[in-house]
JSON list of C-alpha atoms in Angstrom, two decimals:
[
{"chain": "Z", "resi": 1, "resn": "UNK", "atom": "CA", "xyz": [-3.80, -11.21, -3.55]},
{"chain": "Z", "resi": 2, "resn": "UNK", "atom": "CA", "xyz": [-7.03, -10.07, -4.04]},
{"chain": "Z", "resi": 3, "resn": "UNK", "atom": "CA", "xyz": [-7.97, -6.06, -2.96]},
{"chain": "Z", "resi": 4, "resn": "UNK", "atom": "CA", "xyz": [-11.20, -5.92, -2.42]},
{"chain": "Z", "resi": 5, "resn": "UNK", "atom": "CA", "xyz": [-12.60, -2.02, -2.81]},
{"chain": "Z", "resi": 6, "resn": "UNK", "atom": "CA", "xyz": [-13.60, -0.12, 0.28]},
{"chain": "Z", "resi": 7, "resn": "UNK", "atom": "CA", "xyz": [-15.41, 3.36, 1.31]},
{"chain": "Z", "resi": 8, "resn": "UNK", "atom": "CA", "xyz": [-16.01, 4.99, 4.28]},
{"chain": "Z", "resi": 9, "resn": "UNK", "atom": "CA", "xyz": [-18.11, 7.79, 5.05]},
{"chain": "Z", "resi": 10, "resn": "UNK", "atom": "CA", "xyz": [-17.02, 11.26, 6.98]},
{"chain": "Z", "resi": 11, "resn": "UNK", "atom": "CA", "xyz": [-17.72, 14.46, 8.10]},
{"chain": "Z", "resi": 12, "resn": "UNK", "atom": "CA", "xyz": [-15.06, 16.72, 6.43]},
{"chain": "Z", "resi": 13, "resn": "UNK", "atom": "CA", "xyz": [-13.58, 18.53, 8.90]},
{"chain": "Z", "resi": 14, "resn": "UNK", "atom": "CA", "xyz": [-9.97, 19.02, 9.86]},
{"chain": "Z", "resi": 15, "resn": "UNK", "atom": "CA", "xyz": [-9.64, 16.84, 12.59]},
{"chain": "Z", "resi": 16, "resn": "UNK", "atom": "CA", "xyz": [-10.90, 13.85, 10.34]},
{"chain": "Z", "resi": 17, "resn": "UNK", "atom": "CA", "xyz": [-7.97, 13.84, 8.33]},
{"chain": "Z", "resi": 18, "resn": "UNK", "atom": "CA", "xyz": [-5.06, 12.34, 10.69]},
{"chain": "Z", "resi": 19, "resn": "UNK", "atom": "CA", "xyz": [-7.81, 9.47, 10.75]},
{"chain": "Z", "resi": 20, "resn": "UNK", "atom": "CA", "xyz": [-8.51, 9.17, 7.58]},
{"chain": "Z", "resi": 21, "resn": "UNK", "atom": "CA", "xyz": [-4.67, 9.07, 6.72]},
{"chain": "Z", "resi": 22, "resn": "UNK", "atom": "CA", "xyz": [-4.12, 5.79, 9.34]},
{"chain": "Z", "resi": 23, "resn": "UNK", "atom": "CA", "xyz": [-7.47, 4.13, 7.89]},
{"chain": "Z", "resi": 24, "resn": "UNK", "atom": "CA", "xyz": [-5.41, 4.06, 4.23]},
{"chain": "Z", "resi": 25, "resn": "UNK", "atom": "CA", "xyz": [-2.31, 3.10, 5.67]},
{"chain": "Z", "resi": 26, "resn": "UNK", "atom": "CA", "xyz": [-3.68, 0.13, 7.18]},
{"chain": "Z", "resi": 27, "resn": "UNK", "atom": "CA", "xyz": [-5.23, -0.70, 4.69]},
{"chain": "Z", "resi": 28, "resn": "UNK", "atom": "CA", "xyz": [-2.80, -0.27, 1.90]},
{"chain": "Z", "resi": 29, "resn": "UNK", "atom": "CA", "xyz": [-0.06, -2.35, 4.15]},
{"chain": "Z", "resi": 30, "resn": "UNK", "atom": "CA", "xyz": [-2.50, -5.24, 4.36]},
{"chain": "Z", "resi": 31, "resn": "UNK", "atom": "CA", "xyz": [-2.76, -5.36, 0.39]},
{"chain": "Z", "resi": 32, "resn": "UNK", "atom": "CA", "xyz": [1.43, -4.82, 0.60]},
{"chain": "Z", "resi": 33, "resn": "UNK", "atom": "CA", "xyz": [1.43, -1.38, -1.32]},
{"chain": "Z", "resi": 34, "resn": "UNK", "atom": "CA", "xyz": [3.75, 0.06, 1.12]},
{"chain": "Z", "resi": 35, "resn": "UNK", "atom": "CA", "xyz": [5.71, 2.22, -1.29]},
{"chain": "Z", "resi": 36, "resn": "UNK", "atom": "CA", "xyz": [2.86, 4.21, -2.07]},
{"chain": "Z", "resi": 37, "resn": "UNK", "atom": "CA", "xyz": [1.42, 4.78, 1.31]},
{"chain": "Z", "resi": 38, "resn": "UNK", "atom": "CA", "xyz": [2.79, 8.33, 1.60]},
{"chain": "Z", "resi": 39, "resn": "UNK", "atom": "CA", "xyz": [1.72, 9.52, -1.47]},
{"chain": "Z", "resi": 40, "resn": "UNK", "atom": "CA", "xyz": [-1.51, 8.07, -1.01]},
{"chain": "Z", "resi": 41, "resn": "UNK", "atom": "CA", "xyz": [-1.70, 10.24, 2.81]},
{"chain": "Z", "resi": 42, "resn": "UNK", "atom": "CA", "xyz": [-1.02, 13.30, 1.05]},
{"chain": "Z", "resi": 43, "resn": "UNK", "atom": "CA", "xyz": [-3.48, 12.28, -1.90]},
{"chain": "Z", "resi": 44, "resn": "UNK", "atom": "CA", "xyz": [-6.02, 11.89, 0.62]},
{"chain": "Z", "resi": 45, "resn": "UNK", "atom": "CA", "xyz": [-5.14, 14.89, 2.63]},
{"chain": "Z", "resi": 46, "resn": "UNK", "atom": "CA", "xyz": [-5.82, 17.20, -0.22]},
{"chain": "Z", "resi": 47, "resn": "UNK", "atom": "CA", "xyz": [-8.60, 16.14, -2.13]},
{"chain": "Z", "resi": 48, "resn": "UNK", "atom": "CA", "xyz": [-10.46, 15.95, 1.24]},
{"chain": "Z", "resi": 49, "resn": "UNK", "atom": "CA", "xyz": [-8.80, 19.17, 2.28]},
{"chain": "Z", "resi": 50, "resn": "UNK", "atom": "CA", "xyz": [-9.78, 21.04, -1.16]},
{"chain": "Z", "resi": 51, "resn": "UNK", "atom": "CA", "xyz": [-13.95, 20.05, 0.29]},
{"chain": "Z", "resi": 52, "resn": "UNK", "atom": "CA", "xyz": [-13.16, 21.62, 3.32]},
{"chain": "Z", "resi": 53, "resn": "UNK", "atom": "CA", "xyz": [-11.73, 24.58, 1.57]},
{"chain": "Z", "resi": 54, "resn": "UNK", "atom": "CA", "xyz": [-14.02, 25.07, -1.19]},
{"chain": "Z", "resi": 55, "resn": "UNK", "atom": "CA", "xyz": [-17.13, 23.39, -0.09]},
{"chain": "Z", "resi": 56, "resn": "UNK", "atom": "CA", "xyz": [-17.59, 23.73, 3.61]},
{"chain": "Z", "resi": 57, "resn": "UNK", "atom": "CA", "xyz": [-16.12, 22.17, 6.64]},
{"chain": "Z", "resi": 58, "resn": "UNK", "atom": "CA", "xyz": [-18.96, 20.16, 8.04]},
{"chain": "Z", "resi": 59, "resn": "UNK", "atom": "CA", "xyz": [-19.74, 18.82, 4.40]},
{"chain": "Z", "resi": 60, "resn": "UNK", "atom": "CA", "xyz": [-20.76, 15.12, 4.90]},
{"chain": "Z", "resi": 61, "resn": "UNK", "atom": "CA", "xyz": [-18.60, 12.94, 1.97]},
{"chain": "Z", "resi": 62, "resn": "UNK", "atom": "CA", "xyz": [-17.22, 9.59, 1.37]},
{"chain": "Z", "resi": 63, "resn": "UNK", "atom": "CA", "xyz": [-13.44, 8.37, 1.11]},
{"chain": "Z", "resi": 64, "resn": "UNK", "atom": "CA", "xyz": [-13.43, 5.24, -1.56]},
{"chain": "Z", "resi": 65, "resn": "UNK", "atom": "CA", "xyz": [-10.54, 3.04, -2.21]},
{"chain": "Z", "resi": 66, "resn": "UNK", "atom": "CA", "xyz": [-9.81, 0.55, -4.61]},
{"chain": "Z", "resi": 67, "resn": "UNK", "atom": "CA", "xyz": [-7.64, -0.94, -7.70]},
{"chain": "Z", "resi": 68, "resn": "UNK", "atom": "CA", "xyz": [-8.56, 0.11, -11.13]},
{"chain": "Z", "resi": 69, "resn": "UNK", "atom": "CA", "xyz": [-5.89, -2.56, -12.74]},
{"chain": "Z", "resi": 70, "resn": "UNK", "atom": "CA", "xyz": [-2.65, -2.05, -11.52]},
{"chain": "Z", "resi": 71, "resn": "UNK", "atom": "CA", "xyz": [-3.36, 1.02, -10.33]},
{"chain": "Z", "resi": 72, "resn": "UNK", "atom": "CA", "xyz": [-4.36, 2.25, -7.34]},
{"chain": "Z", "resi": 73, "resn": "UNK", "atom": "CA", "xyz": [-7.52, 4.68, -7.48]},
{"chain": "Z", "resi": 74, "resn": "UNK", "atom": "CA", "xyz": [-8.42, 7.47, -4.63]},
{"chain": "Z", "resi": 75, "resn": "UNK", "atom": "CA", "xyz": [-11.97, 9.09, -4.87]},
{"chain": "Z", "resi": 76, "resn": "UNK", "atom": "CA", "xyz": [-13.82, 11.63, -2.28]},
{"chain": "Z", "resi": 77, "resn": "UNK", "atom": "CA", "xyz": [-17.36, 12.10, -2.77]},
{"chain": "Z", "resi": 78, "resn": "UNK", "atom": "CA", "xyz": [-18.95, 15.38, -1.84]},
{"chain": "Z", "resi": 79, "resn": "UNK", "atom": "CA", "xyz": [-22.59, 17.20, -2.68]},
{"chain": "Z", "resi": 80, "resn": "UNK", "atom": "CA", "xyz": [-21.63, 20.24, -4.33]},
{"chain": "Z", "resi": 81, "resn": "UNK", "atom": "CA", "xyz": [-21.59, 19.94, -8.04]},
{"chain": "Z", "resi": 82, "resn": "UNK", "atom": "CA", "xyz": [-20.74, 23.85, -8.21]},
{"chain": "Z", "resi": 83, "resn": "UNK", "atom": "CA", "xyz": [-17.44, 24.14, -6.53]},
{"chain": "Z", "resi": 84, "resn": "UNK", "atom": "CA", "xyz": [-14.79, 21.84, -8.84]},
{"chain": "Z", "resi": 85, "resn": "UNK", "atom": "CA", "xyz": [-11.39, 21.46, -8.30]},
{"chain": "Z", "resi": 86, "resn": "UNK", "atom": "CA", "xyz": [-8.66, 23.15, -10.40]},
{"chain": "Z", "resi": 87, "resn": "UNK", "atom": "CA", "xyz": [-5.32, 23.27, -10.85]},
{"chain": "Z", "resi": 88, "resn": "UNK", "atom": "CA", "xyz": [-3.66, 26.55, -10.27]},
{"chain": "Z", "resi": 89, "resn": "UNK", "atom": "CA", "xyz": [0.29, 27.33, -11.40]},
{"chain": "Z", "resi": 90, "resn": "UNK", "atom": "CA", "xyz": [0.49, 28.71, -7.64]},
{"chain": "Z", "resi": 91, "resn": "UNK", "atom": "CA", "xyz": [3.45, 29.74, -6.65]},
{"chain": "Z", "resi": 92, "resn": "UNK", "atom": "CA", "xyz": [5.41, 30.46, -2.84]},
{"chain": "Z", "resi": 93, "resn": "UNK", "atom": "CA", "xyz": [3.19, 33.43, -2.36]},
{"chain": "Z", "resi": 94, "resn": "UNK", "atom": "CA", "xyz": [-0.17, 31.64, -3.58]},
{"chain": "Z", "resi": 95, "resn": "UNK", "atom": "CA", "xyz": [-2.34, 31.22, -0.82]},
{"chain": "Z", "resi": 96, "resn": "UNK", "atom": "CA", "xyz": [-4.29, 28.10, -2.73]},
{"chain": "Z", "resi": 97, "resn": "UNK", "atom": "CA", "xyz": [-3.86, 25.82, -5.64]},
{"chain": "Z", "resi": 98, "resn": "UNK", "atom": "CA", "xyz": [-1.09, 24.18, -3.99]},
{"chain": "Z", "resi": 99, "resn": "UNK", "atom": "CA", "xyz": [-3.48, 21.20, -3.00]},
{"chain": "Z", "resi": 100, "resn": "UNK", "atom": "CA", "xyz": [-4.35, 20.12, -6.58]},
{"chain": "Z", "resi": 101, "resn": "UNK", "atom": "CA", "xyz": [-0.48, 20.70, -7.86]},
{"chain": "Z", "resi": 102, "resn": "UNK", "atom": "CA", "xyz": [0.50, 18.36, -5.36]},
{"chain": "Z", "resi": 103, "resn": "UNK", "atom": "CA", "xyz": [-2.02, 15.72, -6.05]},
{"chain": "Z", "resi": 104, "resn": "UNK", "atom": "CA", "xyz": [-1.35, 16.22, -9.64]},
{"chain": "Z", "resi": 105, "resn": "UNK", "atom": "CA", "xyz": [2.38, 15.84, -9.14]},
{"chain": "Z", "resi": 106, "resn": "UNK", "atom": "CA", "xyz": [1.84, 12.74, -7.41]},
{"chain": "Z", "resi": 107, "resn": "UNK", "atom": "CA", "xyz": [-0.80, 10.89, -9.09]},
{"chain": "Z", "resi": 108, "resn": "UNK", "atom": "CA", "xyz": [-0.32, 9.67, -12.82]},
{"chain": "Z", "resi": 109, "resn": "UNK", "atom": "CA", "xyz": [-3.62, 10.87, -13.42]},
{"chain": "Z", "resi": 110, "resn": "UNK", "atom": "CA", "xyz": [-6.69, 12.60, -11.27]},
{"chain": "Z", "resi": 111, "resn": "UNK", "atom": "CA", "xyz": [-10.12, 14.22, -12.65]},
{"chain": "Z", "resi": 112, "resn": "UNK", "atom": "CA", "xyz": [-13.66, 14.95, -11.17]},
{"chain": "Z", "resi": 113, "resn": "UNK", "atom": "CA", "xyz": [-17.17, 12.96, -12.31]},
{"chain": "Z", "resi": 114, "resn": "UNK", "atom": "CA", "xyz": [-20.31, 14.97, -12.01]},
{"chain": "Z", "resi": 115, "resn": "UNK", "atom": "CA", "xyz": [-23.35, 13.43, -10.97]},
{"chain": "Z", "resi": 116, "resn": "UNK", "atom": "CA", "xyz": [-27.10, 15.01, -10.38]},
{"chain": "Z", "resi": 117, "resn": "UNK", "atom": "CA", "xyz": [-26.48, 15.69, -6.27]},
{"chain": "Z", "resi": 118, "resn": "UNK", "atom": "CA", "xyz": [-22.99, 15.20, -5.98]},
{"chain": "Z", "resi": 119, "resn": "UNK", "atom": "CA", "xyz": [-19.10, 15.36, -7.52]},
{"chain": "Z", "resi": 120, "resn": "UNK", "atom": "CA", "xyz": [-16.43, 12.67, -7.13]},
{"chain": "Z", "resi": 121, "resn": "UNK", "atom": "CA", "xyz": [-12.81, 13.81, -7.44]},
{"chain": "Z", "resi": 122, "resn": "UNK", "atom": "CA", "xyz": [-10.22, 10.78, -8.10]},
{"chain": "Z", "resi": 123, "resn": "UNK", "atom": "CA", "xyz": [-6.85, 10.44, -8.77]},
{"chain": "Z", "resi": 124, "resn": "UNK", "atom": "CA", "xyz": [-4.97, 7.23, -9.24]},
{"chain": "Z", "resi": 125, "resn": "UNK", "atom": "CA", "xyz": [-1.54, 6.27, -8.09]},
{"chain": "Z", "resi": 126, "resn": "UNK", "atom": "CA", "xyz": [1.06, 3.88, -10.00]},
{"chain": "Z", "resi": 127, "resn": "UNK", "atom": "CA", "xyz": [1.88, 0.86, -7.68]},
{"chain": "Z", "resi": 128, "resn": "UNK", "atom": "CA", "xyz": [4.84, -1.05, -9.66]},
{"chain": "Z", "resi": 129, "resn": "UNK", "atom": "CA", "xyz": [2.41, -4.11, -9.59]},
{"chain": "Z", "resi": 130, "resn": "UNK", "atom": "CA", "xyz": [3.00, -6.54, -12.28]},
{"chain": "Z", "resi": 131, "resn": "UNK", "atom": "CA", "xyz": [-0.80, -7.62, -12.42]},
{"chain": "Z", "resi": 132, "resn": "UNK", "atom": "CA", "xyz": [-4.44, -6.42, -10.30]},
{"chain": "Z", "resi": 133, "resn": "UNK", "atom": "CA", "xyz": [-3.71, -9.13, -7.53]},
{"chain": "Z", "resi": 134, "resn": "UNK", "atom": "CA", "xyz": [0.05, -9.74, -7.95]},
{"chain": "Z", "resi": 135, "resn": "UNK", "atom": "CA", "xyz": [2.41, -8.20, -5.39]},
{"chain": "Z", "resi": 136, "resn": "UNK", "atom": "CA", "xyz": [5.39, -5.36, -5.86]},
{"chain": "Z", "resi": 137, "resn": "UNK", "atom": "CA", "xyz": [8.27, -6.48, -7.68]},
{"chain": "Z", "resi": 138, "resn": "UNK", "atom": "CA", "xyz": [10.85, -5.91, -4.92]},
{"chain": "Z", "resi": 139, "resn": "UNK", "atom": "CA", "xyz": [14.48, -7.82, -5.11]},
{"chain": "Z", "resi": 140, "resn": "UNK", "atom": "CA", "xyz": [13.80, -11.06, -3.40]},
{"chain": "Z", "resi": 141, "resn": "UNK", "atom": "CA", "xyz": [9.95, -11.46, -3.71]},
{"chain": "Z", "resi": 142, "resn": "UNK", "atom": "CA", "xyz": [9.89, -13.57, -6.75]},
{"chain": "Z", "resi": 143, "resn": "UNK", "atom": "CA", "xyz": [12.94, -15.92, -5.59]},
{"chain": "Z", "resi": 144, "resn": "UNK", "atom": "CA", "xyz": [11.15, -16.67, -2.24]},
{"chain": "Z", "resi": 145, "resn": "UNK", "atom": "CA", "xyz": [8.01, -17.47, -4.65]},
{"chain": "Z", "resi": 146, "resn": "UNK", "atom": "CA", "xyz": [9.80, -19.52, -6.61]},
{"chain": "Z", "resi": 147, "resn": "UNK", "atom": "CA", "xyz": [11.18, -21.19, -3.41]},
{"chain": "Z", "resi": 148, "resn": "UNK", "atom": "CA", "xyz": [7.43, -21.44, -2.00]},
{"chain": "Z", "resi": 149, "resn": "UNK", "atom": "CA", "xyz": [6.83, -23.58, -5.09]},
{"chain": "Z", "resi": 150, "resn": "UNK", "atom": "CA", "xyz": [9.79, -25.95, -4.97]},
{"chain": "Z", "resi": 151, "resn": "UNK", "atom": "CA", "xyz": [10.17, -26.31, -1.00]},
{"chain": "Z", "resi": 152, "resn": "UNK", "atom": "CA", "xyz": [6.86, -29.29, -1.28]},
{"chain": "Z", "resi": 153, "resn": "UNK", "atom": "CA", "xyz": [8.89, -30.96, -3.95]},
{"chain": "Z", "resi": 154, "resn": "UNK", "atom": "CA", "xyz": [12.41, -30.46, -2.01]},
{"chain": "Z", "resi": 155, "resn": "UNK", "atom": "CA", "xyz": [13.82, -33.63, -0.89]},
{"chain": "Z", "resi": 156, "resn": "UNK", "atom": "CA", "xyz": [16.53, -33.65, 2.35]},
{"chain": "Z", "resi": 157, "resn": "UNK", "atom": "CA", "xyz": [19.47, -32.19, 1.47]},
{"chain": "Z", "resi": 158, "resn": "UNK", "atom": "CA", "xyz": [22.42, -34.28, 0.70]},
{"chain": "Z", "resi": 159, "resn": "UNK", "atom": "CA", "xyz": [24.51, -34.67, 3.71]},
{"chain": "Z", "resi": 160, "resn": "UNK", "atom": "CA", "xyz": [28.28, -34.66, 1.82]},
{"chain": "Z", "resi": 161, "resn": "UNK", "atom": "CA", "xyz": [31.11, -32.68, 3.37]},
{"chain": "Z", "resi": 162, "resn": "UNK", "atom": "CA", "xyz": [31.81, -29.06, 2.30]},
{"chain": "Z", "resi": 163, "resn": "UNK", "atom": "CA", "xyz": [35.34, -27.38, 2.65]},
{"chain": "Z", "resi": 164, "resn": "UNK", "atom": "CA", "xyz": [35.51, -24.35, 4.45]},
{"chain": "Z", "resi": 165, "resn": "UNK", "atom": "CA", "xyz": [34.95, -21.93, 1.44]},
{"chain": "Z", "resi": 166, "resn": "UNK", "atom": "CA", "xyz": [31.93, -23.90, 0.45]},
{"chain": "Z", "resi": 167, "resn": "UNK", "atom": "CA", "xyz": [30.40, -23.77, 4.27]},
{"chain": "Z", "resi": 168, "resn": "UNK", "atom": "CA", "xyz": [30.80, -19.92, 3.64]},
{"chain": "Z", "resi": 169, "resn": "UNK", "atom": "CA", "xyz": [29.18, -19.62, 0.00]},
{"chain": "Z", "resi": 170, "resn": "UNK", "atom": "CA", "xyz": [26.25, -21.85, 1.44]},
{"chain": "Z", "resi": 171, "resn": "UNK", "atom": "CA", "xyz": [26.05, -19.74, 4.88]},
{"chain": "Z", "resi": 172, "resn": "UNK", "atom": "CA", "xyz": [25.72, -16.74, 2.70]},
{"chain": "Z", "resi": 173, "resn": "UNK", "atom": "CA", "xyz": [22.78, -18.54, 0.53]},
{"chain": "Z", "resi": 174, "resn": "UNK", "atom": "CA", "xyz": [20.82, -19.69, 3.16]},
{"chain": "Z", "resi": 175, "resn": "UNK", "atom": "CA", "xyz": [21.35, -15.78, 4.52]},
{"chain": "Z", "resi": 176, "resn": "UNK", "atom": "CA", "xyz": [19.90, -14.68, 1.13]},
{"chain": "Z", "resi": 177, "resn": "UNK", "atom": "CA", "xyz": [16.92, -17.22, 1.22]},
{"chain": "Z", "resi": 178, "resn": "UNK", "atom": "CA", "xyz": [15.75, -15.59, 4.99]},
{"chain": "Z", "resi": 179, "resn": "UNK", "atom": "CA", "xyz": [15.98, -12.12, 3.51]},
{"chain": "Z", "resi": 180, "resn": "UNK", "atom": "CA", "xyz": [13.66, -13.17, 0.48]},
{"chain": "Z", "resi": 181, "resn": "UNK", "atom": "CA", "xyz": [11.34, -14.49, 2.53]},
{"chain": "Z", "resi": 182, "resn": "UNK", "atom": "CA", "xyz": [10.94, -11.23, 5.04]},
{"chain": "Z", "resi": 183, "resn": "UNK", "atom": "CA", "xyz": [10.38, -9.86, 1.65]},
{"chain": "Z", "resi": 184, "resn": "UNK", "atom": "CA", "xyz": [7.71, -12.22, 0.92]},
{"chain": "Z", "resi": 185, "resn": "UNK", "atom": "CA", "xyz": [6.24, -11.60, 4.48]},
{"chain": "Z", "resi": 186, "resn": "UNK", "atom": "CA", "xyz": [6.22, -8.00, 4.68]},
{"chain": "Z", "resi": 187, "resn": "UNK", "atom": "CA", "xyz": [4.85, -7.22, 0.50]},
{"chain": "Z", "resi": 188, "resn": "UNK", "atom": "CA", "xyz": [1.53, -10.12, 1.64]},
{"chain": "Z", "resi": 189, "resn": "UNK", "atom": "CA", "xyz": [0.56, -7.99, 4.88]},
{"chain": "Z", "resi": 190, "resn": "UNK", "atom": "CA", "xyz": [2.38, -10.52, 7.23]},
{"chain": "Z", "resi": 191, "resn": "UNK", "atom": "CA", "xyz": [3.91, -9.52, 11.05]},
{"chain": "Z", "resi": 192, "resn": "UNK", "atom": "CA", "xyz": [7.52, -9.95, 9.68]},
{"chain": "Z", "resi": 193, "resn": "UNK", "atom": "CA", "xyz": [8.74, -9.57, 13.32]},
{"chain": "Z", "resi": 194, "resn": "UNK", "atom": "CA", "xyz": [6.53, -11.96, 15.02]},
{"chain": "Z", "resi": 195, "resn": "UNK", "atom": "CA", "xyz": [7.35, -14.37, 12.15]},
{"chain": "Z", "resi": 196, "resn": "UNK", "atom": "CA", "xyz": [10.68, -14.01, 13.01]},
{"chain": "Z", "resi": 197, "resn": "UNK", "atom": "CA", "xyz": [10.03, -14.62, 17.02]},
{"chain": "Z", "resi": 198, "resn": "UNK", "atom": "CA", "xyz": [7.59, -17.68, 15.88]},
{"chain": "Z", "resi": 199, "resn": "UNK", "atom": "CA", "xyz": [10.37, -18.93, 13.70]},
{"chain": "Z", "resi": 200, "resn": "UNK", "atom": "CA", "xyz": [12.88, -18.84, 16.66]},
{"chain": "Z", "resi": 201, "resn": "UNK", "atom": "CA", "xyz": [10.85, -20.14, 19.50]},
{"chain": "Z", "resi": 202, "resn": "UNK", "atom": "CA", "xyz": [10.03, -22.97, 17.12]},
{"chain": "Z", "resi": 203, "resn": "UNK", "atom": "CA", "xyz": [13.61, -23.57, 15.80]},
{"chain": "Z", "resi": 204, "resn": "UNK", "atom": "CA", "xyz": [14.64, -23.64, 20.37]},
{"chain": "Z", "resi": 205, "resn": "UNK", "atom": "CA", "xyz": [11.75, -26.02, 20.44]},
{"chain": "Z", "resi": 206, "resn": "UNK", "atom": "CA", "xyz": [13.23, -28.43, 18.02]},
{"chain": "Z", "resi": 207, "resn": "UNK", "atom": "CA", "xyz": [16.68, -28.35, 19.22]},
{"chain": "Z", "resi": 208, "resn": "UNK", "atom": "CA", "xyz": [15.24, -29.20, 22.89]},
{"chain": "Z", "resi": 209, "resn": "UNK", "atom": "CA", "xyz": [13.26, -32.33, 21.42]},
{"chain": "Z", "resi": 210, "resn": "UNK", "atom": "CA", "xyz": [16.62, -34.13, 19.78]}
]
């Protein structure tokens, strides 16, 4: 799968943030990182909420997005070199710091880059990916991939009787091979409900035809 890096430019003010939290979400389900999406929200919420705090709401910035190997790398771009981030031990009666603590909680690293007219402050987020454009190991994913491969090579199944025990055992495989491949589906960005409504008007289709 490839994840092709992405930015978007803002105004940072309050009301920008519920967007900017749907703009990651949709695009971190279309490159299947689903498990992370919430921490990447919150990620987002506070390093673009610590610009609005400490730098100025109004403050025109950039959100960027993208993989740095396996994992996945969050970066807001402001113009104010002066006001960095730090990380506070605040506590339930600290009225700041709590942004960075929760973003360095989260993330399993973050830091800032200076530039000459501006600061970028980044943190990146572990994904479970097994390679840059691999998918999440999730039970299921890597059977329906190895299923993917065989099913050109598959030749019709052998129609020999089956007791009663056996019709169960294979009832409960074929059960198992749907279930791997909503996996499959849902970790490569697919509509796993409309596959499922496409698979069943085609399946009616085919019993009408015989």
């Amino acid at each position: 799968m490839r994840r092709k890096p992405w930015d978007l430019a803002f105004t940072a003010e309050p009301k920008e943030v519920a967007g900017l939290r749907r703009v990651v979400r949709l695009h971190l389900g279309l490159w299947g990182l689903h498990g992370i999406v919430d921490q990447a929200q919150l990620c987002v919420s506070e390093l673009v909420s610590n610009v609005i705090t400490h730098v100025g709401s109004g403050t025109p910035a950039t959100l960027a997005v993208s993989m740095n190997g396996v994992r996945l790398r969050i970066e807001v771009r402001d113009p104010d070199t002066r006001a960095l981030p730090t990380l506070l031990e605040a506590n339930v009666d600290s009225e700041g710091g709590r942004g960075m603590a929760l973003v360095d909680a989260l993330a399993e690293r973050w830091g800032v880059e200076l530039g000459r007219d501006h600061k970028i402050t980044w943190c990146e987020l572990a994904t479970g990916l097994a390679s840059p454009g691999g998918h999440v190991e999730v039970p299921g994913v890597g059977r329906a991939e190895a299923l993917l491969e065989l099913w050109t090579d598959a030749q019709p199944p052998c129609r020999s009787g089956v007791g009663r025990a056996g019709r169960a055992v294979a009832e409960e495989s074929v059960i198992t091979v749907i279930t791997d491949f909503l996996h499959w589906l849902r970790v490569h960005g697919c509509g796993v409900e409309e596959a499922l409504d496409r698979a069943q008007t085609r399946y009616e289709a085919e019993l009408g035809s015989r």
